[in-house]
Amino acid sequence: MTTNQVLIGVGLIVVLAVGSQILADRLRVPALIVLLPVGFAAGALIDEVDPEQLLGAAFSPLVSLAVAVILYDAGLELDLARLKGHTRRVVVRLIWFGVLITGSLGTLLAGPLLGISPRSALMLGTILVVSGPTVVGPLLSFVRPTDRLQRILVWEGSLIDPVGGVLGALVFHAIVASSHHHLGGGTAHFLGSMAIGVAAGAVGTALLWLLFRVLRLGEILGTTAQLAAVIGVAAFCDVLRDDTGLIAAVLMGVAVANVPSIAVPARRPFFETLVSLILGLLFISISATVTPHSLRHVWLPALGLAAFLVLVVRPLVAVVSTFGTDLTRGERGFVGWMAPRGIVAAATASTFSAGLVARGIDGASKILPATFVVIVATVTLYGLTATPVARRLGVVRPSRSRPLLVGGDPWVVDLGVALKSAGLEVLMWAGEEEQRERVRQAGIELAPGELLGAATGGAAEMEGITAVYLLTAEDDFNALAALLLRGSVEGTVHRLDAPADSHGVVAPFIGGEVLFRPDLTWLTFARRYEEGAAVRGQPAADALPPGSDLLFLVRGDGRLDPVTGGTTPVPRPGDTAVLLGPGGRGTEDPLG
């Protein structure tokens, strides 16, 4: 290809990847539903959008390294403290029984359905055992299932990808050798691959510990150091044995998330942006390699294979994996209705099918287009049906707001009591033990751990937070915490305003969402409380008492709308007004 063609091809792939993600966000659908058809259409209509010609032999290894970065990022979200009891049992069963049942039944059906040789069918069946956090995560963010279900499905997707990748490499080499491994040889090969991945993961973890604990790298260098460590370790593993870098990458991510002495930066905006871009580029690039001609005699049988995997195989895996556990019938049903295929299936199909086609294996040319059809079918089906199915099964988290109040002063505790009395599930966090005891005695759930660790997913109790309200006496802390937490929680982040004559280092200069009227600062709340004021709730239809200030409206459907510096919500019938007014304390301060 000429230089101009390369520039056009690379530019179009990047633009199409980001544009598809923006469109999916506007349409409120998982990005994969847009990325795959866009990439397929671009590959069919534009000659320059051909990653195999653009990158040549580098395409396959670059895909492998990109998937390693994605799995490392997924590992950062896996907290071992949450994987316990029946949840752990279900996840382990989903990995082992899921791989065995899906691989076996997929292989048995793929051969006669697609008209391919047993060896190609075995390769396709192995490729389709994987799910993946890059697809499951976005789908679950739309569905919002219960905390336990979310943990089970995210853990399954994150752990089954490297296992499936290693199994795919094992099957590929067995086929290339034109002889089946005996059980002992195959087992030894698999265990050897796992050992390489685990050992490299340990080395990579030690390297990250050195970088963050000893060298104490900051946010920017720390992010680039993580990226370099993951890519370097994964590349070295893949040189030793194919796809073992995926194991090392996910283990490094899990270690960083769970080893307290590895103090990585709390915010990872660049890393998250990079992962999002990589996902878009991979899906556009891989789907562009699927030609309309290759789908001509494959799409209908592949749809039949996808239907079999969705309607028969996955429910069977769910029944076996949840047998004898305390999961409810609805939770078991939803586990059986959530197994979309994602980037690892596409990447392994792209890599292994090309190798088998080059070696003349019968039916190998159908592996990639069949995988493409299964990915599109499963993602579209689950993307369109997961939410109504979850509602039907009764496994959706309540739509009512779940605010986190940060602060433990008497007026903040009274605010929590008022919101709880209005029917909301309130969570509070306070730094001082005296304040934490005040929260406990008021009967409000107390968030464990450090604020940043909890609010960014370090505790199971923090899942489902819809808004964070920073209400401490330290204006600079409120401003910095708002800056750090913004984008790390599902909902909005608001803080108290600093006084007009504030001499704070940060608060006067940081924007963001400010709560209440400009004069309702922490000092104002404290002074008015000393004068006998109280925070309490009343029907929004009632007139506000003289000298009162509206703080929040709790809507009839459970949504919480705050008064901010720029907006005051309009009350509607059935709403509850939470206000600061004279007299009638909501709670007596047991410590004051």
Coordinates of C-alpha atoms in Angstrom, one line a residue:
M1 CA 0.0 0.0 0.0
T2 CA 1.1 3.6 -0.7
T3 CA 1.8 6.1 2.1
N4 CA -1.4 7.9 1.3
Q5 CA -3.4 4.7 1.4
V6 CA -1.9 3.9 4.8
L7 CA -2.8 7.4 6.1
I8 CA -6.3 7.1 4.8
G9 CA -6.8 3.6 6.3
V10 CA -5.4 4.4 9.7
G11 CA -7.3 7.7 9.9
L12 CA -10.6 6.1 8.9
I13 CA -10.3 3.3 11.4
V14 CA -9.7 5.7 14.3
V15 CA -12.5 8.0 13.2
L16 CA -14.9 5.1 12.7
A17 CA -14.0 3.6 16.1
V18 CA -14.6 6.8 18.1
G19 CA -17.6 7.9 16.0
S20 CA -19.3 4.5 16.5
Q21 CA -18.7 4.7 20.3
I22 CA -20.2 8.3 20.4
L23 CA -23.2 7.1 18.3
A24 CA -23.7 4.2 20.7
D25 CA -23.6 6.5 23.7
R26 CA -26.2 8.8 22.1
L27 CA -28.4 5.8 21.3
R28 CA -27.8 4.3 24.7
V29 CA -26.9 0.9 23.3
P30 CA -23.7 -1.1 23.9
A31 CA -20.9 0.2 21.6
L32 CA -20.3 -3.3 20.1
I33 CA -23.8 -3.2 18.4
V34 CA -22.6 -0.3 16.4
L35 CA -18.9 -1.1 16.0
L36 CA -19.2 -4.5 14.3
P37 CA -21.6 -3.5 11.5
V38 CA -19.7 -0.3 10.9
G39 CA -16.4 -2.2 10.7
F40 CA -17.9 -4.8 8.4
A41 CA -19.3 -2.2 6.1
A42 CA -16.1 -0.2 6.0
G43 CA -14.1 -3.3 5.2
A44 CA -16.5 -4.2 2.3
L45 CA -16.8 -0.7 0.8
I46 CA -13.3 1.0 1.4
D47 CA -10.2 -0.8 0.2
E48 CA -7.9 1.2 2.5
V49 CA -9.7 -0.1 5.7
D50 CA -7.8 -3.4 5.7
P51 CA -5.7 -3.9 8.8
E52 CA -4.0 -7.0 7.4
Q53 CA -2.6 -5.0 4.5
L54 CA -2.0 -1.9 6.7
L55 CA 0.0 -3.8 9.3
G56 CA 0.9 -7.1 7.6
A57 CA 2.4 -9.7 9.9
A58 CA 2.3 -7.2 12.8
F59 CA -1.5 -7.3 12.9
S60 CA -1.9 -10.5 14.9
P61 CA 0.7 -9.8 17.6
L62 CA -0.6 -6.3 18.0
V63 CA -4.1 -7.7 18.5
S64 CA -2.8 -10.0 21.2
L65 CA -1.0 -7.3 23.1
A66 CA -4.0 -5.0 22.9
V67 CA -6.2 -7.7 24.4
A68 CA -3.7 -8.1 27.2
V69 CA -4.0 -4.4 28.0
I70 CA -7.8 -4.8 28.1
L71 CA -7.7 -7.8 30.4
Y72 CA -5.3 -6.0 32.7
D73 CA -7.8 -3.2 33.0
A74 CA -10.5 -5.7 33.7
G75 CA -8.4 -7.3 36.4
L76 CA -8.1 -3.9 38.1
E77 CA -11.9 -4.1 38.8
L78 CA -11.7 -7.5 40.5
D79 CA -11.8 -7.4 44.3
L80 CA -11.0 -10.7 45.9
A81 CA -12.9 -9.7 49.0
R82 CA -16.1 -9.9 47.1
L83 CA -15.5 -13.3 45.7
K84 CA -16.6 -15.5 48.6
G85 CA -19.1 -18.1 49.6
H86 CA -21.6 -19.2 47.0
T87 CA -20.5 -16.4 44.7
R88 CA -17.0 -17.9 44.4
R89 CA -18.5 -21.4 43.9
V90 CA -20.6 -20.2 41.0
V91 CA -17.8 -18.4 39.3
V92 CA -15.4 -21.4 39.6
R93 CA -18.1 -23.7 38.1
L94 CA -18.9 -21.2 35.3
I95 CA -15.3 -21.3 34.3
W96 CA -14.6 -25.0 34.4
F97 CA -18.0 -26.4 33.5
G98 CA -18.7 -23.6 31.1
V99 CA -15.5 -24.3 29.1
L100 CA -16.1 -28.0 29.1
I101 CA -19.8 -28.0 28.2
T102 CA -19.7 -25.0 25.7
G103 CA -16.6 -26.3 24.0
S104 CA -17.9 -29.9 23.7
L105 CA -21.4 -29.1 22.5
G106 CA -20.3 -26.2 20.2
T107 CA -17.8 -28.5 18.5
L108 CA -20.3 -31.3 18.1
L109 CA -22.8 -29.0 16.4
A110 CA -20.4 -26.8 14.4
G111 CA -19.2 -29.6 12.2
P112 CA -22.4 -30.8 10.6
L113 CA -24.1 -27.4 10.8
L114 CA -21.3 -25.5 9.0
G115 CA -20.0 -28.4 6.9
I116 CA -16.5 -28.1 8.2
S117 CA -13.9 -30.7 9.2
P118 CA -13.8 -32.0 12.8
R119 CA -10.5 -30.1 13.4
S120 CA -12.0 -26.8 12.3
A121 CA -15.1 -27.5 14.4
L122 CA -12.9 -28.2 17.4
M123 CA -11.1 -24.9 16.8
L124 CA -14.4 -23.0 16.5
G125 CA -15.9 -24.6 19.6
T126 CA -12.9 -23.7 21.6
I127 CA -12.9 -20.1 20.4
L128 CA -16.6 -19.7 21.4
V129 CA -16.2 -20.7 25.1
V130 CA -15.1 -17.1 26.0
S131 CA -17.3 -14.3 27.0
G132 CA -15.5 -11.2 28.1
P133 CA -15.7 -8.1 30.3
T134 CA -15.6 -5.7 27.3
V135 CA -19.1 -6.9 26.4
V136 CA -20.6 -8.1 29.7
G137 CA -19.6 -4.9 31.5
P138 CA -21.4 -2.4 29.2
L139 CA -24.5 -4.7 29.0
L140 CA -24.6 -4.9 32.8
S141 CA -24.3 -1.1 33.1
F142 CA -27.5 -0.8 31.1
V143 CA -29.3 -3.6 33.0
R144 CA -28.2 -2.7 36.5
P145 CA -28.7 -6.2 38.0
T146 CA -28.2 -7.0 41.7
D147 CA -24.8 -6.6 43.1
R148 CA -24.2 -10.4 43.4
L149 CA -25.2 -11.1 39.8
Q150 CA -22.9 -8.3 38.6
R151 CA -20.0 -9.7 40.5
I152 CA -20.5 -13.2 39.2
L153 CA -20.8 -12.3 35.6
V154 CA -17.9 -9.8 35.6
W155 CA -15.6 -12.3 37.3
E156 CA -16.6 -15.0 34.8
G157 CA -16.0 -12.8 31.8
S158 CA -12.6 -11.6 33.1
L159 CA -11.3 -15.0 34.1
I160 CA -12.6 -17.1 31.2
D161 CA -10.9 -15.0 28.6
P162 CA -7.3 -15.9 29.4
V163 CA -8.3 -19.6 30.0
G164 CA -10.1 -19.7 26.6
G165 CA -7.1 -18.0 24.9
V166 CA -4.7 -20.6 26.3
L167 CA -7.0 -23.5 25.3
G168 CA -7.3 -22.0 21.8
A169 CA -3.6 -21.9 21.4
L170 CA -3.3 -25.5 22.7
V171 CA -6.0 -26.7 20.2
F172 CA -4.4 -24.7 17.4
H173 CA -1.0 -26.3 17.9
A174 CA -2.5 -29.7 18.2
I175 CA -4.3 -29.2 14.8
V176 CA -1.2 -27.9 13.2
A177 CA 0.7 -30.9 14.3
S178 CA -2.0 -33.0 12.5
S179 CA -2.3 -35.3 15.5
H180 CA -4.3 -35.2 18.7
H181 CA -2.5 -34.8 22.0
H182 CA -2.9 -37.7 24.4
L183 CA -4.6 -36.7 27.6
G184 CA -1.3 -36.5 29.5
G185 CA 0.5 -34.5 26.8
G186 CA -2.4 -32.0 26.4
T187 CA -2.8 -31.6 30.2
A188 CA 1.0 -31.0 30.5
H189 CA 0.9 -28.4 27.7
F190 CA -2.0 -26.6 29.3
L191 CA -0.5 -26.7 32.8
G192 CA 2.8 -25.5 31.3
S193 CA 1.1 -22.5 29.7
M194 CA -0.7 -21.7 33.0
A195 CA 2.6 -21.9 34.8
I196 CA 4.3 -19.5 32.4
G197 CA 1.4 -17.0 32.7
V198 CA 1.3 -17.2 36.5
A199 CA 5.1 -16.9 36.9
A200 CA 5.2 -13.9 34.5
G201 CA 2.2 -12.4 36.3
A202 CA 4.2 -12.6 39.6
V203 CA 7.2 -11.0 37.9
G204 CA 5.0 -8.2 36.5
T205 CA 3.4 -7.6 39.9
A206 CA 6.8 -7.4 41.5
L207 CA 7.8 -4.9 38.8
L208 CA 4.7 -2.8 39.5
W209 CA 5.4 -2.9 43.2
L210 CA 8.9 -1.6 42.6
L211 CA 7.6 1.2 40.4
F212 CA 4.9 2.4 42.8
R213 CA 6.2 1.5 46.2
V214 CA 9.9 2.2 45.8
L215 CA 10.0 4.8 43.0
R216 CA 6.6 6.3 44.0
L217 CA 5.7 7.3 40.4
G218 CA 3.0 9.9 40.0
E219 CA -0.2 9.7 38.0
I220 CA 1.2 10.3 34.6
L221 CA 4.4 8.3 34.8
G222 CA 2.5 5.6 36.8
T223 CA 0.0 5.2 34.1
T224 CA 2.6 4.9 31.3
A225 CA 4.6 2.5 33.5
Q226 CA 1.6 0.2 34.0
L227 CA 1.1 0.2 30.2
A228 CA 4.8 -0.6 29.5
A229 CA 4.9 -3.3 32.2
V230 CA 1.8 -5.1 30.9
I231 CA 2.8 -5.0 27.2
G232 CA 6.4 -6.0 28.0
V233 CA 5.4 -9.0 30.2
A234 CA 2.6 -10.1 27.8
A235 CA 5.0 -9.9 24.8
F236 CA 7.7 -11.9 26.6
C237 CA 5.1 -14.6 27.6
D238 CA 3.7 -14.9 24.0
V239 CA 7.3 -15.4 22.8
L240 CA 7.6 -18.4 25.1
R241 CA 4.1 -19.7 24.4
D242 CA 1.1 -18.3 22.5
D243 CA -1.5 -16.4 24.5
T244 CA 0.1 -16.9 27.9
G245 CA 0.4 -13.2 28.1
L246 CA -3.3 -13.0 28.6
I247 CA -3.0 -14.9 31.9
A248 CA -0.1 -12.7 33.1
A249 CA -2.0 -9.5 32.2
V250 CA -5.2 -10.4 34.1
L251 CA -3.2 -11.7 37.1
M252 CA -1.2 -8.4 37.2
G253 CA -4.5 -6.5 37.2
V254 CA -6.0 -8.6 40.0
A255 CA -2.8 -8.2 42.1
V256 CA -2.7 -4.5 41.7
A257 CA -6.3 -4.3 42.8
N258 CA -5.8 -6.4 45.9
V259 CA -2.3 -6.0 47.2
P260 CA -2.4 -3.0 49.6
S261 CA 1.3 -2.1 49.2
I262 CA 0.9 -1.4 45.5
A263 CA -0.3 2.2 45.7
V264 CA -1.4 2.9 42.2
P265 CA -3.0 6.3 41.4
A266 CA -6.7 6.4 42.3
R267 CA -7.6 8.1 39.0
R268 CA -6.8 6.4 35.7
P269 CA -8.3 8.7 33.1
F270 CA -5.6 8.2 30.5
F271 CA -5.6 4.4 30.9
E272 CA -9.4 4.2 30.8
T273 CA -9.4 6.4 27.6
L274 CA -6.7 4.2 26.0
V275 CA -8.7 1.0 26.8
S276 CA -11.8 2.5 25.3
L277 CA -9.9 3.5 22.1
I278 CA -8.2 0.1 21.9
L279 CA -11.6 -1.6 22.0
G280 CA -13.0 0.5 19.3
L281 CA -10.0 0.0 17.0
L282 CA -10.0 -3.8 17.6
F283 CA -13.6 -4.3 16.8
I284 CA -13.5 -2.1 13.7
S285 CA -10.3 -3.7 12.5
I286 CA -11.3 -7.3 13.1
S287 CA -14.8 -6.9 11.6
A288 CA -13.3 -5.2 8.6
T289 CA -11.4 -8.4 7.8
V290 CA -14.7 -10.3 7.4
T291 CA -15.8 -10.1 3.7
P292 CA -19.4 -10.4 2.4
H293 CA -18.2 -13.3 0.2
S294 CA -17.0 -15.2 3.3
L295 CA -20.5 -14.8 4.9
R296 CA -22.4 -16.0 1.9
H297 CA -22.7 -19.6 2.9
V298 CA -22.0 -19.2 6.6
W299 CA -24.4 -16.7 8.1
L300 CA -27.5 -18.9 8.3
P301 CA -25.8 -22.0 9.8
A302 CA -23.8 -19.6 12.1
L303 CA -27.1 -18.1 13.3
G304 CA -28.3 -21.6 14.1
L305 CA -25.1 -22.2 16.1
A306 CA -25.7 -19.0 18.0
A307 CA -29.3 -20.0 18.8
F308 CA -28.1 -23.3 20.1
L309 CA -25.5 -21.7 22.3
V310 CA -28.0 -19.2 23.7
L311 CA -31.1 -21.4 24.1
V312 CA -29.5 -24.8 25.0
V313 CA -25.8 -24.5 26.0
R314 CA -25.8 -21.5 28.3
P315 CA -28.9 -22.5 30.3
L316 CA -27.4 -25.9 30.8
V317 CA -24.1 -24.3 32.0
A318 CA -26.1 -22.1 34.4
V319 CA -28.1 -25.1 35.8
V320 CA -24.9 -27.1 36.5
S321 CA -23.0 -24.1 37.9
T322 CA -25.7 -22.8 40.2
F323 CA -26.9 -26.2 41.5
G324 CA -26.8 -26.4 45.3
T325 CA -26.1 -22.7 45.8
D326 CA -28.2 -20.0 47.4
L327 CA -28.9 -18.1 44.2
T328 CA -32.6 -17.3 43.7
R329 CA -34.5 -18.7 40.7
G330 CA -34.3 -15.2 39.1
E331 CA -30.6 -15.0 39.5
R332 CA -30.1 -18.5 38.1
G333 CA -32.3 -17.6 35.1
F334 CA -30.3 -14.4 34.4
V335 CA -27.0 -16.2 34.6
G336 CA -28.4 -18.5 31.9
W337 CA -29.3 -15.5 29.8
M338 CA -26.0 -13.6 29.7
A339 CA -23.1 -15.0 27.7
P340 CA -22.3 -12.6 24.8
R341 CA -19.1 -13.2 22.9
G342 CA -16.6 -10.3 22.6
I343 CA -13.1 -9.1 21.7
V344 CA -11.2 -12.2 22.7
A345 CA -13.4 -14.5 20.6
A346 CA -12.9 -12.1 17.7
A347 CA -9.1 -11.8 18.2
T348 CA -8.5 -15.5 18.6
A349 CA -10.6 -16.3 15.6
S350 CA -8.7 -13.8 13.5
T351 CA -5.4 -15.2 14.6
F352 CA -6.0 -19.0 14.6
S353 CA -8.2 -19.2 11.5
A354 CA -5.6 -17.4 9.4
G355 CA -3.0 -19.9 10.5
L356 CA -5.2 -22.9 9.7
V357 CA -6.2 -21.5 6.3
A358 CA -2.5 -21.2 5.5
R359 CA -2.0 -24.8 6.3
G360 CA -4.9 -26.0 4.2
I361 CA -7.2 -27.2 7.0
D362 CA -10.6 -28.0 5.6
G363 CA -13.3 -25.5 6.7
A364 CA -10.8 -23.1 8.4
S365 CA -11.9 -20.2 6.2
K366 CA -15.4 -20.4 7.9
I367 CA -14.1 -20.0 11.4
L368 CA -13.7 -16.2 11.4
P369 CA -17.0 -15.3 9.6
A370 CA -18.9 -17.8 11.8
T371 CA -17.4 -16.3 14.9
F372 CA -18.3 -12.8 13.6
V373 CA -22.0 -13.9 13.1
V374 CA -22.1 -15.4 16.6
I375 CA -20.7 -12.3 18.2
V376 CA -23.1 -10.0 16.4
A377 CA -26.1 -12.3 17.1
T378 CA -25.3 -12.8 20.8
V379 CA -24.5 -9.2 21.5
T380 CA -27.6 -7.9 19.7
L381 CA -29.9 -10.5 21.3
Y382 CA -28.6 -9.9 24.8
G383 CA -28.3 -6.2 24.3
L384 CA -32.0 -5.9 23.3
T385 CA -33.4 -8.4 25.8
A386 CA -31.3 -8.4 28.9
T387 CA -33.1 -5.5 30.5
P388 CA -36.7 -6.8 30.1
V389 CA -35.5 -10.3 31.0
A390 CA -33.9 -9.0 34.2
R391 CA -37.0 -7.1 35.1
R392 CA -39.2 -10.1 34.5
L393 CA -36.9 -12.2 36.7
G394 CA -36.9 -9.5 39.4
V395 CA -33.1 -9.1 39.5
V396 CA -32.8 -5.4 38.7
R397 CA -31.5 -3.1 41.4
P398 CA -34.1 -0.7 42.7
S399 CA -34.4 2.5 40.5
R400 CA -34.6 4.7 43.6
S401 CA -31.6 7.0 44.3
R402 CA -28.8 5.7 46.5
P403 CA -26.9 8.8 47.7
L404 CA -23.6 8.8 49.5
L405 CA -23.3 11.6 52.1
V406 CA -19.7 12.4 53.0
G407 CA -19.5 14.0 56.5
G408 CA -20.5 13.3 60.0
D409 CA -21.6 16.5 61.6
P410 CA -25.0 16.5 63.3
W411 CA -26.8 18.4 60.5
V412 CA -25.3 15.9 57.9
V413 CA -26.6 13.0 60.0
D414 CA -30.0 14.6 60.2
L415 CA -30.0 15.0 56.5
G416 CA -29.3 11.3 56.1
V417 CA -32.1 10.5 58.5
A418 CA -34.5 12.7 56.5
L419 CA -33.6 11.1 53.2
K420 CA -33.9 7.6 54.7
S421 CA -37.3 8.5 56.1
A422 CA -38.3 9.6 52.6
G423 CA -37.6 6.0 51.4
L424 CA -34.1 6.3 50.0
E425 CA -31.2 3.9 50.7
V426 CA -28.7 6.2 52.2
L427 CA -25.0 5.5 52.7
M428 CA -22.7 7.7 54.7
W429 CA -18.9 8.1 55.1
A430 CA -17.1 10.0 57.8
G431 CA -13.4 10.2 58.6
E432 CA -13.4 10.7 62.4
E433 CA -14.4 7.9 64.7
E434 CA -16.7 10.2 66.7
Q435 CA -18.6 11.1 63.5
R436 CA -18.7 7.5 62.4
E437 CA -20.2 6.5 65.8
R438 CA -22.8 9.3 65.4
V439 CA -23.8 7.8 62.0
R440 CA -24.1 4.3 63.4
Q441 CA -26.3 5.4 66.3
A442 CA -28.6 7.2 63.8
G443 CA -29.2 3.8 62.1
I444 CA -27.6 4.7 58.7
E445 CA -25.4 2.4 56.7
L446 CA -21.8 3.4 57.1
A447 CA -19.4 3.0 54.1
P448 CA -16.3 1.1 55.0
G449 CA -12.7 1.9 54.2
E450 CA -11.2 5.0 52.7
L451 CA -13.4 7.4 50.7
L452 CA -11.6 7.1 47.4
G453 CA -11.2 3.3 47.7
A454 CA -14.9 2.9 48.5
A455 CA -16.3 5.3 46.0
T456 CA -14.3 3.8 43.1
G457 CA -15.5 0.3 43.8
G458 CA -13.3 -0.9 46.6
A459 CA -16.2 -2.1 48.6
A460 CA -19.2 -4.1 47.6
E461 CA -21.5 -1.8 49.5
M462 CA -20.6 1.1 47.2
E463 CA -22.1 -0.5 44.1
G464 CA -25.1 1.3 42.8
I465 CA -24.3 4.7 44.2
T466 CA -26.2 7.3 42.2
A467 CA -24.8 10.5 43.6
V468 CA -22.1 11.7 46.0
Y469 CA -22.6 14.8 48.2
L470 CA -19.4 16.2 49.9
L471 CA -20.5 17.9 53.1
T472 CA -17.5 18.1 55.4
A473 CA -16.1 21.2 57.1
E474 CA -13.0 21.2 54.9
D475 CA -13.7 23.1 51.8
D476 CA -10.5 22.1 50.1
F477 CA -11.1 18.4 50.9
N478 CA -14.6 18.7 49.3
A479 CA -13.2 20.3 46.2
L480 CA -10.4 17.9 45.7
A481 CA -12.6 14.9 46.4
A482 CA -15.2 16.1 43.9
L483 CA -12.5 16.5 41.3
L484 CA -11.1 13.0 41.9
L485 CA -14.5 11.2 42.2
R486 CA -16.1 12.8 39.2
G487 CA -16.4 10.0 36.6
S488 CA -15.6 7.3 39.1
V489 CA -19.2 6.8 40.3
E490 CA -22.4 6.2 38.3
G491 CA -24.1 9.5 39.2
T492 CA -23.2 13.1 39.9
V493 CA -20.8 14.5 42.5
H494 CA -21.7 17.7 44.4
R495 CA -20.0 19.7 47.1
L496 CA -20.7 22.5 49.5
D497 CA -19.7 25.9 48.3
A498 CA -16.8 27.6 50.0
P499 CA -17.4 31.0 51.7
A500 CA -16.9 34.1 49.5
D501 CA -14.0 35.2 51.7
S502 CA -12.4 31.7 51.8
H503 CA -8.6 31.5 51.9
G504 CA -8.6 27.9 50.8
V505 CA -5.9 26.6 48.5
V506 CA -8.1 24.7 46.1
A507 CA -11.8 25.3 46.8
P508 CA -12.1 28.9 45.5
F509 CA -10.6 27.9 42.1
I510 CA -12.3 24.6 41.3
G511 CA -15.7 24.6 39.5
G512 CA -18.1 21.8 39.5
E513 CA -21.6 21.2 40.9
V514 CA -22.1 23.2 44.0
L515 CA -25.0 22.4 46.4
F516 CA -27.6 24.7 47.7
R517 CA -27.7 28.5 47.7
P518 CA -24.3 30.2 47.6
D519 CA -24.6 31.4 51.2
L520 CA -25.4 27.9 52.5
T521 CA -21.9 27.0 53.4
W522 CA -20.8 24.6 56.1
L523 CA -20.3 27.5 58.5
T524 CA -23.9 28.6 57.8
F525 CA -25.2 25.1 58.6
A526 CA -23.2 24.9 61.8
R527 CA -24.3 28.4 63.0
R528 CA -27.9 27.8 62.3
Y529 CA -27.8 24.4 64.0
E530 CA -26.4 26.1 67.1
E531 CA -29.4 28.4 67.0
G532 CA -31.8 25.5 67.0
A533 CA -32.4 24.8 63.3
A534 CA -33.0 21.3 61.9
V535 CA -33.0 19.3 58.7
R536 CA -36.3 17.5 58.2
G537 CA -38.7 16.4 55.5
Q538 CA -42.3 17.4 54.7
P539 CA -44.7 16.9 51.8
A540 CA -43.6 19.2 48.9
A541 CA -47.1 20.4 48.6
D542 CA -47.0 22.1 52.0
A543 CA -45.7 25.7 52.2
L544 CA -42.2 26.1 53.4
P545 CA -42.1 27.5 57.0
P546 CA -40.7 31.0 57.3
G547 CA -36.9 31.1 57.5
S548 CA -36.5 27.7 55.8
D549 CA -34.3 26.7 52.8
L550 CA -35.2 23.9 50.4
L551 CA -32.2 21.4 50.1
F552 CA -33.6 18.4 48.2
L553 CA -36.7 17.1 46.5
V554 CA -37.3 13.3 46.8
R555 CA -39.5 12.5 43.8
G556 CA -42.4 10.1 44.0
D557 CA -40.5 7.6 42.0
G558 CA -37.5 7.7 44.4
R559 CA -35.2 10.0 42.4
L560 CA -33.3 12.7 44.4
D561 CA -33.0 16.2 43.0
P562 CA -30.8 18.6 44.9
V563 CA -30.9 22.4 44.9
T564 CA -27.7 23.7 43.3
G565 CA -26.2 27.1 42.7
G566 CA -27.8 27.2 39.3
T567 CA -31.1 25.3 39.6
T568 CA -34.0 24.8 42.0
P569 CA -36.1 21.7 41.2
V570 CA -39.8 22.3 40.8
P571 CA -42.0 20.2 43.2
R572 CA -44.7 17.9 41.9
P573 CA -47.5 16.0 43.6
G574 CA -46.2 13.1 45.7
D575 CA -42.7 14.7 46.2
T576 CA -41.1 15.1 49.6
A577 CA -39.2 18.3 50.4
V578 CA -36.1 18.1 52.6
L579 CA -35.3 21.5 54.1
L580 CA -33.3 23.4 56.7
G581 CA -35.7 25.2 58.9
P582 CA -36.1 26.5 62.5
G583 CA -36.9 24.1 65.4
G584 CA -37.8 20.4 65.6
R585 CA -34.6 18.6 65.4
G586 CA -34.8 15.3 63.3
T587 CA -32.4 13.5 65.7
E588 CA -30.8 14.4 69.0
D589 CA -27.0 14.2 68.8
P590 CA -26.1 11.3 71.1
L591 CA -22.5 12.5 71.2
G592 CA -23.0 16.2 71.7

